[in-house]
Coordinates of N, CA, C and O in Angstrom, one line a residue:
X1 N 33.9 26.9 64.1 CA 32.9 28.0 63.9 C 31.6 27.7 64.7 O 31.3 26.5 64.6
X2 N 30.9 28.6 65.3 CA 29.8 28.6 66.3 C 28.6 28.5 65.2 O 28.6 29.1 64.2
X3 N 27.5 27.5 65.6 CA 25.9 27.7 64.6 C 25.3 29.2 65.2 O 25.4 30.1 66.1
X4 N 24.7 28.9 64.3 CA 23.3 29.8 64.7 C 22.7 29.7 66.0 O 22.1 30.7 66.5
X5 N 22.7 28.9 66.5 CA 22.2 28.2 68.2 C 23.2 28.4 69.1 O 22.9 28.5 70.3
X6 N 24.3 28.5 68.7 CA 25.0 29.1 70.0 C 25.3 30.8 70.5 O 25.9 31.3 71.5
X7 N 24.4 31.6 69.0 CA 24.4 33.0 69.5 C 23.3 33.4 70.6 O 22.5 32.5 71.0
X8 N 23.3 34.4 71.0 CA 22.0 34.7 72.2 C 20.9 35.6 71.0 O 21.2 36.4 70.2
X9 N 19.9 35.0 71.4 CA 19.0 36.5 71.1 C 19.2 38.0 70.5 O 18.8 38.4 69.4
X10 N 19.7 38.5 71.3 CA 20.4 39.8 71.2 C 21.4 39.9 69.8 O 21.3 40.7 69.0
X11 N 22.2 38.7 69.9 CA 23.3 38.7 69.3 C 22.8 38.5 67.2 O 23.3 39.0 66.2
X12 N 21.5 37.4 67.4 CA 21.1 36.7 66.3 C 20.5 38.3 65.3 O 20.8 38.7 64.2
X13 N 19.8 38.7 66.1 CA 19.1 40.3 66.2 C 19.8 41.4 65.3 O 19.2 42.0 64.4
X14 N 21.3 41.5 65.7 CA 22.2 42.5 65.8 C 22.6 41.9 64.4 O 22.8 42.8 63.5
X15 N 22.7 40.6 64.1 CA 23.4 40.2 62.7 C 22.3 40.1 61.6 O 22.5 40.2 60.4
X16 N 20.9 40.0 62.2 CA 20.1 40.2 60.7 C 20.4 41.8 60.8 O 20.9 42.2 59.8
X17 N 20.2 42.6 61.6 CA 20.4 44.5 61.5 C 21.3 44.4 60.2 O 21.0 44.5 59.0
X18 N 23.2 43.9 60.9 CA 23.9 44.1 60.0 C 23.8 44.0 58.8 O 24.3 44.8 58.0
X19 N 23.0 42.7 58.4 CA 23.2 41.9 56.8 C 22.1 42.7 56.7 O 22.7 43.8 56.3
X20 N 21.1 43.0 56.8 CA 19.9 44.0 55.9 C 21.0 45.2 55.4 O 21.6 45.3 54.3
X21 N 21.2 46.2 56.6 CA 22.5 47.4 56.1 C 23.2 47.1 55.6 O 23.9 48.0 55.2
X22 N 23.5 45.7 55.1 CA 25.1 45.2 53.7 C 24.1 45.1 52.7 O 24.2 45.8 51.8
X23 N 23.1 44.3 52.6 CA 22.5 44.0 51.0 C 21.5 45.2 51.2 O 20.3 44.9 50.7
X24 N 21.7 46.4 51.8 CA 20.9 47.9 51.3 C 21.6 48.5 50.7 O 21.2 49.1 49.7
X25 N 22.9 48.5 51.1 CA 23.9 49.2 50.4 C 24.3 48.4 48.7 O 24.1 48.9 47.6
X26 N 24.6 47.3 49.0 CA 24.5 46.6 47.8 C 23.2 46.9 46.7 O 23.2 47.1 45.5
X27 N 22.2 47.0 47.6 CA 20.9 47.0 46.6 C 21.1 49.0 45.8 O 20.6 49.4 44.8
X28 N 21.6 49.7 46.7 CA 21.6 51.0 46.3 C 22.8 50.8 45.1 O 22.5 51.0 43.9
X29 N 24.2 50.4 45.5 CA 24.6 50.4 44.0 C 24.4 49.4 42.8 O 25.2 49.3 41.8
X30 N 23.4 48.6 43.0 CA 22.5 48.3 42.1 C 21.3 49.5 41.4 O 21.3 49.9 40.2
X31 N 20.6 49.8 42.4 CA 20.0 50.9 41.9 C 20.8 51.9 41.1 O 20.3 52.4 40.1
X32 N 22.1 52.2 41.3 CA 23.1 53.3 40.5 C 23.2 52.6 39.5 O 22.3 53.0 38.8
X33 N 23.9 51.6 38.8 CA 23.8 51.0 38.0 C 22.1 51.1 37.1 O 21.8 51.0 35.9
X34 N 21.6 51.2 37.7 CA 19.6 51.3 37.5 C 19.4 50.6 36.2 O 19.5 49.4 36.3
X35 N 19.1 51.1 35.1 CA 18.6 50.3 34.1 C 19.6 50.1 32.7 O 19.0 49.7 31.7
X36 N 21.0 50.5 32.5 CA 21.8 50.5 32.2 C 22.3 49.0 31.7 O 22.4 48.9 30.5
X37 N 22.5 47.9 32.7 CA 22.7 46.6 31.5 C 21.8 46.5 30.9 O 22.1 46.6 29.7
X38 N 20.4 46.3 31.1 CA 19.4 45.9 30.2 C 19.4 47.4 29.0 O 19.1 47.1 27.9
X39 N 19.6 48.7 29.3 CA 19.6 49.3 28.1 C 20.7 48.8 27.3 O 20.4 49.1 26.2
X40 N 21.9 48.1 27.3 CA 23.5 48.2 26.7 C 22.7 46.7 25.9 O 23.0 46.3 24.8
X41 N 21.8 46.0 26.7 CA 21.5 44.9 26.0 C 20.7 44.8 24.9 O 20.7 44.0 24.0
X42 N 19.6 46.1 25.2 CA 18.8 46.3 24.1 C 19.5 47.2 23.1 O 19.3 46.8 22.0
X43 N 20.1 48.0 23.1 CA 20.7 48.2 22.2 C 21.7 47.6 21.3 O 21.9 48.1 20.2
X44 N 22.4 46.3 21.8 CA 23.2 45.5 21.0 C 22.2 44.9 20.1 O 22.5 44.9 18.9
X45 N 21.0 44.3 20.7 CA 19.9 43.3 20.1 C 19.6 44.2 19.1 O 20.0 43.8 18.0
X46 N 19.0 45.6 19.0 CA 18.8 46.3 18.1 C 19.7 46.6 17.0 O 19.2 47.2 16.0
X47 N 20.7 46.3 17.1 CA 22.3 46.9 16.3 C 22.2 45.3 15.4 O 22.5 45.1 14.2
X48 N 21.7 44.4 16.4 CA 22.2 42.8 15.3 C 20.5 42.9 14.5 O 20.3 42.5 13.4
X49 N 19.9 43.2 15.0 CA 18.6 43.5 14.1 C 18.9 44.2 13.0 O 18.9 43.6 11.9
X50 N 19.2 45.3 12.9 CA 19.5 46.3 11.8 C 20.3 45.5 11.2 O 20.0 45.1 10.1
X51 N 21.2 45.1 11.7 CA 22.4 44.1 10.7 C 21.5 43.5 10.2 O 21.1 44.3 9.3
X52 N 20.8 42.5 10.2 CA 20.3 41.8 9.7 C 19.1 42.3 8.5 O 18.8 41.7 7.5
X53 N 18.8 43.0 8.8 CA 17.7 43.7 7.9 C 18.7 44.7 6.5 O 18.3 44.8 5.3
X54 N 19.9 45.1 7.0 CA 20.9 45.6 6.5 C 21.2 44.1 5.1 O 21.3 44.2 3.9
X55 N 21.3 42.7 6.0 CA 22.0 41.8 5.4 C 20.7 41.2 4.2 O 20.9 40.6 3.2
X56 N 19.3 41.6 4.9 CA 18.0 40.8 4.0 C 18.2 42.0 2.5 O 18.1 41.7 1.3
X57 N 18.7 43.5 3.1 CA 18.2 44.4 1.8 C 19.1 44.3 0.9 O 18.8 44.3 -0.3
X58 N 20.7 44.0 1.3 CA 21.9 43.5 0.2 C 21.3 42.9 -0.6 O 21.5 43.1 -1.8
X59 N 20.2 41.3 0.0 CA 19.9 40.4 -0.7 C 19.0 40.7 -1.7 O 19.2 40.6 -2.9
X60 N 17.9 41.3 -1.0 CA 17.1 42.1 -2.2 C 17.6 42.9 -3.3 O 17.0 43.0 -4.3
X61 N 18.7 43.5 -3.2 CA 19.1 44.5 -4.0 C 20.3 43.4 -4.9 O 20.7 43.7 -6.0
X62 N 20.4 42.6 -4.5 CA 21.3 41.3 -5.7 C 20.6 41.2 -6.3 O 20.6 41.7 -7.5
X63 N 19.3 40.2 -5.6 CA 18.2 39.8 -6.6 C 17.7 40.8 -7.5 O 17.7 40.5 -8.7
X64 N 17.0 42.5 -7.1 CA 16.5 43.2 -8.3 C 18.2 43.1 -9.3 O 18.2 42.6 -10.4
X65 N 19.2 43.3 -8.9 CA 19.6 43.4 -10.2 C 20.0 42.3 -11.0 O 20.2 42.4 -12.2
X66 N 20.0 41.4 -10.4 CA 19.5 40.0 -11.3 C 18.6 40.1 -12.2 O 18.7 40.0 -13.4
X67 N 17.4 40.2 -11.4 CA 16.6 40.4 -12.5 C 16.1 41.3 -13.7 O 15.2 41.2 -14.6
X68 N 17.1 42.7 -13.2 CA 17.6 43.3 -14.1 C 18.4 43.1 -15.5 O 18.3 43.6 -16.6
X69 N 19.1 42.1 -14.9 CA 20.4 41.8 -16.1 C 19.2 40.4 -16.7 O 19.0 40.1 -17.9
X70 N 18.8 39.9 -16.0 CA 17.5 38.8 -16.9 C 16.9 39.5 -18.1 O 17.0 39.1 -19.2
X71 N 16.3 40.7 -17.7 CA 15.2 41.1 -18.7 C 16.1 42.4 -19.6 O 15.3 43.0 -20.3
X72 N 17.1 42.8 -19.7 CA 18.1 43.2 -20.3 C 18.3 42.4 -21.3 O 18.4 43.0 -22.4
X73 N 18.6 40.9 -21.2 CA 19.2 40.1 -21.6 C 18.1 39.5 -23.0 O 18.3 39.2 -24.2
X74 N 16.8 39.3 -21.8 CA 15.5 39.0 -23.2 C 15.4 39.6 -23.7 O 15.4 39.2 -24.9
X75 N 15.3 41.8 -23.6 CA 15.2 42.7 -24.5 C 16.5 42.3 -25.7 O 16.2 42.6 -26.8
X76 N 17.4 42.0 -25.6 CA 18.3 41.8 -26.4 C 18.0 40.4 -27.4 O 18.3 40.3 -28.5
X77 N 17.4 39.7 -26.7 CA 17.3 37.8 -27.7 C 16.1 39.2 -28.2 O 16.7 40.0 -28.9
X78 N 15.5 39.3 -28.2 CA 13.9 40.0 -28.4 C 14.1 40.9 -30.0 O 13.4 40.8 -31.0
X79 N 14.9 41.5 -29.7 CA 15.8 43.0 -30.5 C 16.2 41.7 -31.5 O 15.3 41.6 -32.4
X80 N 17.2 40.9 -31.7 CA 17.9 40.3 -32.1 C 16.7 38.9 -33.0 O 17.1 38.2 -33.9
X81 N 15.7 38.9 -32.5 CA 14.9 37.8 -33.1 C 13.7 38.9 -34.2 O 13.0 38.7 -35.2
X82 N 14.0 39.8 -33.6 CA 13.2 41.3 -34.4 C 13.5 40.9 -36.1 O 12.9 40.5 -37.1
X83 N 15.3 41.3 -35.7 CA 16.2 41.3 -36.6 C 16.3 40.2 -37.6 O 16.4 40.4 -38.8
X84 N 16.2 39.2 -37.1 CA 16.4 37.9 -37.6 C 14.9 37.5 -38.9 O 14.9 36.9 -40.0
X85 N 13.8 38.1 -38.1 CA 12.3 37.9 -38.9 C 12.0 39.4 -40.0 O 11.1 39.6 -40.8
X86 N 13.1 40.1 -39.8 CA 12.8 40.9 -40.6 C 13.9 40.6 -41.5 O 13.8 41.6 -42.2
X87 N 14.9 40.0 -42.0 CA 15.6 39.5 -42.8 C 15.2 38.4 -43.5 O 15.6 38.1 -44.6
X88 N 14.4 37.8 -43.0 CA 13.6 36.9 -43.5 C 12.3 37.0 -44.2 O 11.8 36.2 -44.9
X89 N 11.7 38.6 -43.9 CA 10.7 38.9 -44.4 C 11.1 39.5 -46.1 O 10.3 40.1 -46.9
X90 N 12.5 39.1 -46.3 CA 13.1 39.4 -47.8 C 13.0 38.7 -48.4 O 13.0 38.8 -49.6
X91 N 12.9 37.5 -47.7 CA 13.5 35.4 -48.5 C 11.5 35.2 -48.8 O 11.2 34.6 -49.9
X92 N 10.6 35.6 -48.0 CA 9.0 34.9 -48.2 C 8.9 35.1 -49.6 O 9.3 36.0 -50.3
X93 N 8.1 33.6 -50.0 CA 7.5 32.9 -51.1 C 6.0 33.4 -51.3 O 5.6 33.7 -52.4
X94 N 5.0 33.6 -49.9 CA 3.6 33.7 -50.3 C 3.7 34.8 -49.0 O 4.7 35.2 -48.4
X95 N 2.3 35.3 -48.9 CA 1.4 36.6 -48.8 C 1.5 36.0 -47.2 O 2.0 36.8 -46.5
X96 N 1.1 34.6 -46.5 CA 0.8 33.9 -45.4 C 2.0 34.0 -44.7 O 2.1 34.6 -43.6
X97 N 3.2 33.5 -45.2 CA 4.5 33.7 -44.7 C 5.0 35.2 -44.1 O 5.8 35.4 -43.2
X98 N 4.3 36.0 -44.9 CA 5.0 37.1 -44.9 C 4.7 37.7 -43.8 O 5.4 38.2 -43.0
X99 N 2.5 37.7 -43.9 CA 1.8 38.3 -42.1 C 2.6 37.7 -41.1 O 3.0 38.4 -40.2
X100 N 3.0 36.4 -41.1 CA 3.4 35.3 -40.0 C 4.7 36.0 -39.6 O 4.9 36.3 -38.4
X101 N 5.5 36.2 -40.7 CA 6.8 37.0 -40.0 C 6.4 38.8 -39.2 O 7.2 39.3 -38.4
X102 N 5.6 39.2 -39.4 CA 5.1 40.7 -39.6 C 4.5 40.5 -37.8 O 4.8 41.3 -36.9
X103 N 3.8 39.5 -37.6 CA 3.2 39.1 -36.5 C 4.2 38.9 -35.4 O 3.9 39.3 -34.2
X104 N 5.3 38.3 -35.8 CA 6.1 37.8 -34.7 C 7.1 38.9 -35.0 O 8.1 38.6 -34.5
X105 N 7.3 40.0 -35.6 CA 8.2 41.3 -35.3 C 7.3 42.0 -34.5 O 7.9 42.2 -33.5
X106 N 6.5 42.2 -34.4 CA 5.4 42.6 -33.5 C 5.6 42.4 -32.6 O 5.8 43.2 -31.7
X107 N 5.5 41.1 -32.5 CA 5.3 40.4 -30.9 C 7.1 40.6 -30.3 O 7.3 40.4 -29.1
X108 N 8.2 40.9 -31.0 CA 9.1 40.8 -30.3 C 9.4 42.2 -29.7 O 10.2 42.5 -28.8
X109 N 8.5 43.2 -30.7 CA 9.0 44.6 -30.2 C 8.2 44.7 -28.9 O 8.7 45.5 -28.1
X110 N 7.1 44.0 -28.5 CA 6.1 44.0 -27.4 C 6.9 43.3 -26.1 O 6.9 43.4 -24.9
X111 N 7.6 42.6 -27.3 CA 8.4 41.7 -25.9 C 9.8 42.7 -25.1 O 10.2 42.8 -23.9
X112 N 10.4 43.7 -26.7 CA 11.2 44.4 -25.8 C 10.7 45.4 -25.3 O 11.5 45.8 -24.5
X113 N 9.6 46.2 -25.2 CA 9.1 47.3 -24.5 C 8.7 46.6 -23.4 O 8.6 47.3 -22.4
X114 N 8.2 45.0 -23.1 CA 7.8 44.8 -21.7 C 9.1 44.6 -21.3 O 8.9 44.4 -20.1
X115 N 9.9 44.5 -21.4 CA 11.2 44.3 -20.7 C 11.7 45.4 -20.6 O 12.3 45.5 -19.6
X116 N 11.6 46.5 -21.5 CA 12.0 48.2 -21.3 C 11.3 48.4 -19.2 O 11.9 48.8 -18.1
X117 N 10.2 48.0 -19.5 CA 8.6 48.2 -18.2 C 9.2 47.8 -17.3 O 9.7 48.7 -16.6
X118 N 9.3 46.7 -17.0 CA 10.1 45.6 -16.4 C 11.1 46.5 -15.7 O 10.9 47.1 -14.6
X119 N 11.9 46.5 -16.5 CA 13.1 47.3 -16.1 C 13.1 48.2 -15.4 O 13.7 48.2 -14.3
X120 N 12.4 49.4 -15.9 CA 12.0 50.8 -15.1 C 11.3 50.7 -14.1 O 11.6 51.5 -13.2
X121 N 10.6 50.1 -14.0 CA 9.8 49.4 -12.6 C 10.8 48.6 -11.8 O 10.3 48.9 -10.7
X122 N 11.9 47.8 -11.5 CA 12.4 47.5 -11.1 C 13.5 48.4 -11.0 O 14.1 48.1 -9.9
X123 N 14.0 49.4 -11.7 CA 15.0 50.2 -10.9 C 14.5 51.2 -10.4 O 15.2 52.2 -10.7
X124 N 13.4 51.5 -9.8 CA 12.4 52.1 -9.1 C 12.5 51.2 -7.8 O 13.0 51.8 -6.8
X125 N 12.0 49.9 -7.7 CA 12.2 49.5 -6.2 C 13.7 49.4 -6.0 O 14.2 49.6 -4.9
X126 N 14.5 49.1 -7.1 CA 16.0 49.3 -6.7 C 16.8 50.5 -5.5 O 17.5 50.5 -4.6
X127 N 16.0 51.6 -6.4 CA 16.3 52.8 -5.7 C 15.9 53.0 -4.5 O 16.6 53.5 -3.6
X128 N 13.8 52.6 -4.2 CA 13.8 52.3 -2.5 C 14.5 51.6 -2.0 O 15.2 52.2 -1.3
X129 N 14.7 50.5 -2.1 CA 15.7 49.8 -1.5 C 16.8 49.9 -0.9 O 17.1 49.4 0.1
X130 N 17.8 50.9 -2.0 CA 18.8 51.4 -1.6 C 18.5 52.6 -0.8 O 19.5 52.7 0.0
X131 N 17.6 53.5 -0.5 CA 17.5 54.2 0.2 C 17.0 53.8 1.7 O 17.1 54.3 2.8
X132 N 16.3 52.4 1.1 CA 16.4 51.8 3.1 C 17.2 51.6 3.6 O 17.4 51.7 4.8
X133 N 18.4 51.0 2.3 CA 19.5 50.4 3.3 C 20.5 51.9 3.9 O 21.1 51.9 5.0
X134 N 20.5 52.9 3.0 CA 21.3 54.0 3.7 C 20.1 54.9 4.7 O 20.3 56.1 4.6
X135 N 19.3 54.7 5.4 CA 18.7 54.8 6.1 C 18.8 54.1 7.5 O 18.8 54.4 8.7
X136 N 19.1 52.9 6.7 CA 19.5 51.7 8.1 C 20.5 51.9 8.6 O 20.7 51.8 9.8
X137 N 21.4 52.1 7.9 CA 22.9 52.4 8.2 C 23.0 53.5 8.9 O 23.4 53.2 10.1
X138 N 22.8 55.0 8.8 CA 22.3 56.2 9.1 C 21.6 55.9 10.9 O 21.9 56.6 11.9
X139 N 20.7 54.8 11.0 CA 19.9 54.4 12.2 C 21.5 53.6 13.0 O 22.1 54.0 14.0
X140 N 21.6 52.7 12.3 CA 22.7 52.1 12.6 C 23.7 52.8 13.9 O 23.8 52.6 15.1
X141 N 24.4 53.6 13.0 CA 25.4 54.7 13.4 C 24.7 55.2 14.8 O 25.4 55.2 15.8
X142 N 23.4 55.5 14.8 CA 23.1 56.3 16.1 C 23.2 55.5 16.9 O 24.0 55.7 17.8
X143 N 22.6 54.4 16.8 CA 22.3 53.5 18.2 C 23.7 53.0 18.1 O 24.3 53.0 19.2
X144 N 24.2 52.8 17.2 CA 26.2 52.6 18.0 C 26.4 53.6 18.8 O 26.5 53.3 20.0
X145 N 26.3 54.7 18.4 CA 27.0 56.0 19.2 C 26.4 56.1 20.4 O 27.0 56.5 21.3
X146 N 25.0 55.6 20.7 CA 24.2 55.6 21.7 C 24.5 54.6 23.1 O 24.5 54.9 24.2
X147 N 24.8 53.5 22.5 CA 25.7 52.4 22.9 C 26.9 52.5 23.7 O 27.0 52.3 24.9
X148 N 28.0 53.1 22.5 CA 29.4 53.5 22.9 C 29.1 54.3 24.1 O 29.7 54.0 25.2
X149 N 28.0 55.3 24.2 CA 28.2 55.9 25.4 C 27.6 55.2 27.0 O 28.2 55.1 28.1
X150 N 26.0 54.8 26.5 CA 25.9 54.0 27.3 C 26.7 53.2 28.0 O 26.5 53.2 29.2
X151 N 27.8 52.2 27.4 CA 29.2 51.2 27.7 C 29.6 52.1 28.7 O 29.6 51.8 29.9
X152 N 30.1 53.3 28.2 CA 31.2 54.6 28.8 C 30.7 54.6 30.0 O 31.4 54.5 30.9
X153 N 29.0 54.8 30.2 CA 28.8 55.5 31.2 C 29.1 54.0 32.8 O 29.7 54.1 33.9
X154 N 28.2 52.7 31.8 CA 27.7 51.6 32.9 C 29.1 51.7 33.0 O 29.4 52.6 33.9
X155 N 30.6 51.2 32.4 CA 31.8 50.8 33.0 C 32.6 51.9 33.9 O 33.7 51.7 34.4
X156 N 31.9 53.1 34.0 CA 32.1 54.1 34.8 C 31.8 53.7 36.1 O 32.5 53.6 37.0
X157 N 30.5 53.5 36.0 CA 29.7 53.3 37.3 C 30.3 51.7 37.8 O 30.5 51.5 39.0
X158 N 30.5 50.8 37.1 CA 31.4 49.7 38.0 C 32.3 49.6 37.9 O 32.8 48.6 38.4
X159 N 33.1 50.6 37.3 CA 34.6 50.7 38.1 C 34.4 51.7 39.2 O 34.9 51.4 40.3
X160 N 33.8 52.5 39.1 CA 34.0 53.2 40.7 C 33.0 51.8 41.8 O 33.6 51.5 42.8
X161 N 32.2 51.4 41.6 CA 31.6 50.4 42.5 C 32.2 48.8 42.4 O 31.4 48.0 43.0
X162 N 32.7 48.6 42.2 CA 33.1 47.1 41.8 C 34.3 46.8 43.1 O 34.3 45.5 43.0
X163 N 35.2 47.0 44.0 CA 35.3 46.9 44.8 C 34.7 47.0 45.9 O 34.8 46.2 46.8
X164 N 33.8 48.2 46.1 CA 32.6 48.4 47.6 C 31.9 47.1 47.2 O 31.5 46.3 48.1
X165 N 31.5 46.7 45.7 CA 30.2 45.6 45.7 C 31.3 44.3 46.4 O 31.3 43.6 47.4
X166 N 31.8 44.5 45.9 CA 32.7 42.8 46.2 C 33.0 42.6 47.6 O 33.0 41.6 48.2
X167 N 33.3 43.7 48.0 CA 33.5 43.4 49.7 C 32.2 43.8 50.5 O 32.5 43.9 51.7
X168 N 31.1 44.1 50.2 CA 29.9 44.1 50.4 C 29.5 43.3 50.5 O 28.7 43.1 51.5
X169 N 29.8 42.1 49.5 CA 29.1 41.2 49.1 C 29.8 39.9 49.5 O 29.2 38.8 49.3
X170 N 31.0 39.9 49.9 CA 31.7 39.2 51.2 C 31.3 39.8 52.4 O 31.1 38.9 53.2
X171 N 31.0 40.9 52.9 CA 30.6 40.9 54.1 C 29.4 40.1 54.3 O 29.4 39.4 55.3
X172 N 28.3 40.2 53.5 CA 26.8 39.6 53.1 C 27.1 38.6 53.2 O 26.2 38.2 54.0
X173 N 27.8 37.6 52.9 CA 27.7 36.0 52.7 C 28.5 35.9 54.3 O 28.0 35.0 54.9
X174 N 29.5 36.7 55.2 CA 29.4 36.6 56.3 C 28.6 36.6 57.4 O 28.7 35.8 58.4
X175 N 27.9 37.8 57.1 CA 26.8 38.1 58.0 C 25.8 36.9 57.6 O 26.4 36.1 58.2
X176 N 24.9 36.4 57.2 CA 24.4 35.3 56.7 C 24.9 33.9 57.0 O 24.2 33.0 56.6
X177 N 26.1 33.8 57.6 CA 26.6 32.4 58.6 C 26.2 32.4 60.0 O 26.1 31.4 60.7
X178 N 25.8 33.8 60.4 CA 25.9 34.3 61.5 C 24.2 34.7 62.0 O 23.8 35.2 63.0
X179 N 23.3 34.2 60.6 CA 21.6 34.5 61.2 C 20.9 33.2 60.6 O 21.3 32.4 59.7
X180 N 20.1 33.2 61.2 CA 19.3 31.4 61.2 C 18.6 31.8 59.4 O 18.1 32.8 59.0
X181 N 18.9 30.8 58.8 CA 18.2 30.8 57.3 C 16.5 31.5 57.1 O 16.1 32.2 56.1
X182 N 15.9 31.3 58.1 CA 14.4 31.4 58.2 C 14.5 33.0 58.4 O 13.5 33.6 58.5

C-alpha cells in the first residue's frame, strides 16, 4: 500500500473532498438519530428514580403501620392496666390507696386516647403516602409508554440507517489512509 507521500497534490486534495462527503453524510444520520439516545437514556434514569422513590414510600408505609400496630398495642396494655386498677380499687384498705389507684386510671385512659391521636394522625400520613405512591405509579406508566415509543421510534431510525452508517464508516476509515493525518 502507497503512504501519503506517494500521492500527488491533486490526488491528496481529492481524498480529503471524498472523506469530508463520507463523515457529512455520516454526521447527517447522526443528526436523524438527533437527540433520541440521550432522550431513551433519560428516561430510563427517570423510570429507575421513580422506582426507587416507589421502593423509599413501601418503606414508609411499613414503618407507619408499624407504628400503628405499636400504639394499638399500648392502647390495649393501657385499656387492660385501666382494668386491672379498677379491680383493685375494690380490695383498698385507706382513702391514699384508693386516690393513687383513681390517679393511675386516669393516666391510663390518657394514655389510650393518646394512642387513639397517635393513631389517627398516622393513618392520615398513611393515606398521603399511599396516594404518592399511586401517583408514582400513574407517573411511572407514562414515562414507560413514553419510552416504549421513543425505543420504537430510535430502533426505527437505525434499522433503516445501520447498514449506510457501517459502510460509510468503512469508507471513512479508507479514505483517511489515503490523507496526511494533519
Amino acid at each position: 500500500m502507497a503512504t501519503v507521500k506517494d500521492f500527488s497534490f491533486e490526488e491528496r486534495l481529492s481524498s480529503v473532498l471524498a472523506l469530508q462527503k463520507i463523515d457529512s453524510k455520516i454526521d447527517e444520520i447522526k443528526t436523524l438519530k438527533g437527540e433520541l439516545p440521550m432522550e431513551v437514556n433519560d428516561l430510563e434514569d427517570e423510570i429507575a428514580g421513580l422506582q426507587t422513590r416507589i421502593a423509599n414510600i413501601d418503606t414508609d408505609i411499613e414503618n407507619i403501620n408499624n407504628y400503628i400496630a405499636q400504639r394499638s398495642e399500648a392502647k390495649k396494655e393501657a385499656v387492660a392496666l385501666g382494668k386491672k386498677y379498677q379491680k383493685q380499687q375494690d380490695n383498698v384498705k385507706n382513702n391514699r390507696e384508693f386516690e393513687a389507684l383513681t390517679k393511675e386510671i386516669e393516666m391510663q385512659e390518657l394514655e389510650a386516647k393518646l394512642c387513639d391521636k397517635h393513631i389517627k394522625d398516622t393513618n392520615f400520613e398513611l393515606k398521603e403516602r399511599q396516594a404518592a405512591r399511586a401517583t408514582t405509579e400513574e407517573k411511572v406508566a407514562v414515562v414507560e409508554e413514553t419510552l416504549k415509543a421513543k425505543k420504537k421510534e430510535l430502533e426505527k431510525i437505525i434499522v433503516e440507517t445501520e447498514k449506510e452508517e457501517k459502510s460509510l464508516s468503512k469508507q471513512s476509515a479508507e479514505a483517511k489512509e489515503k490523507v496526511d493525518e494533519r
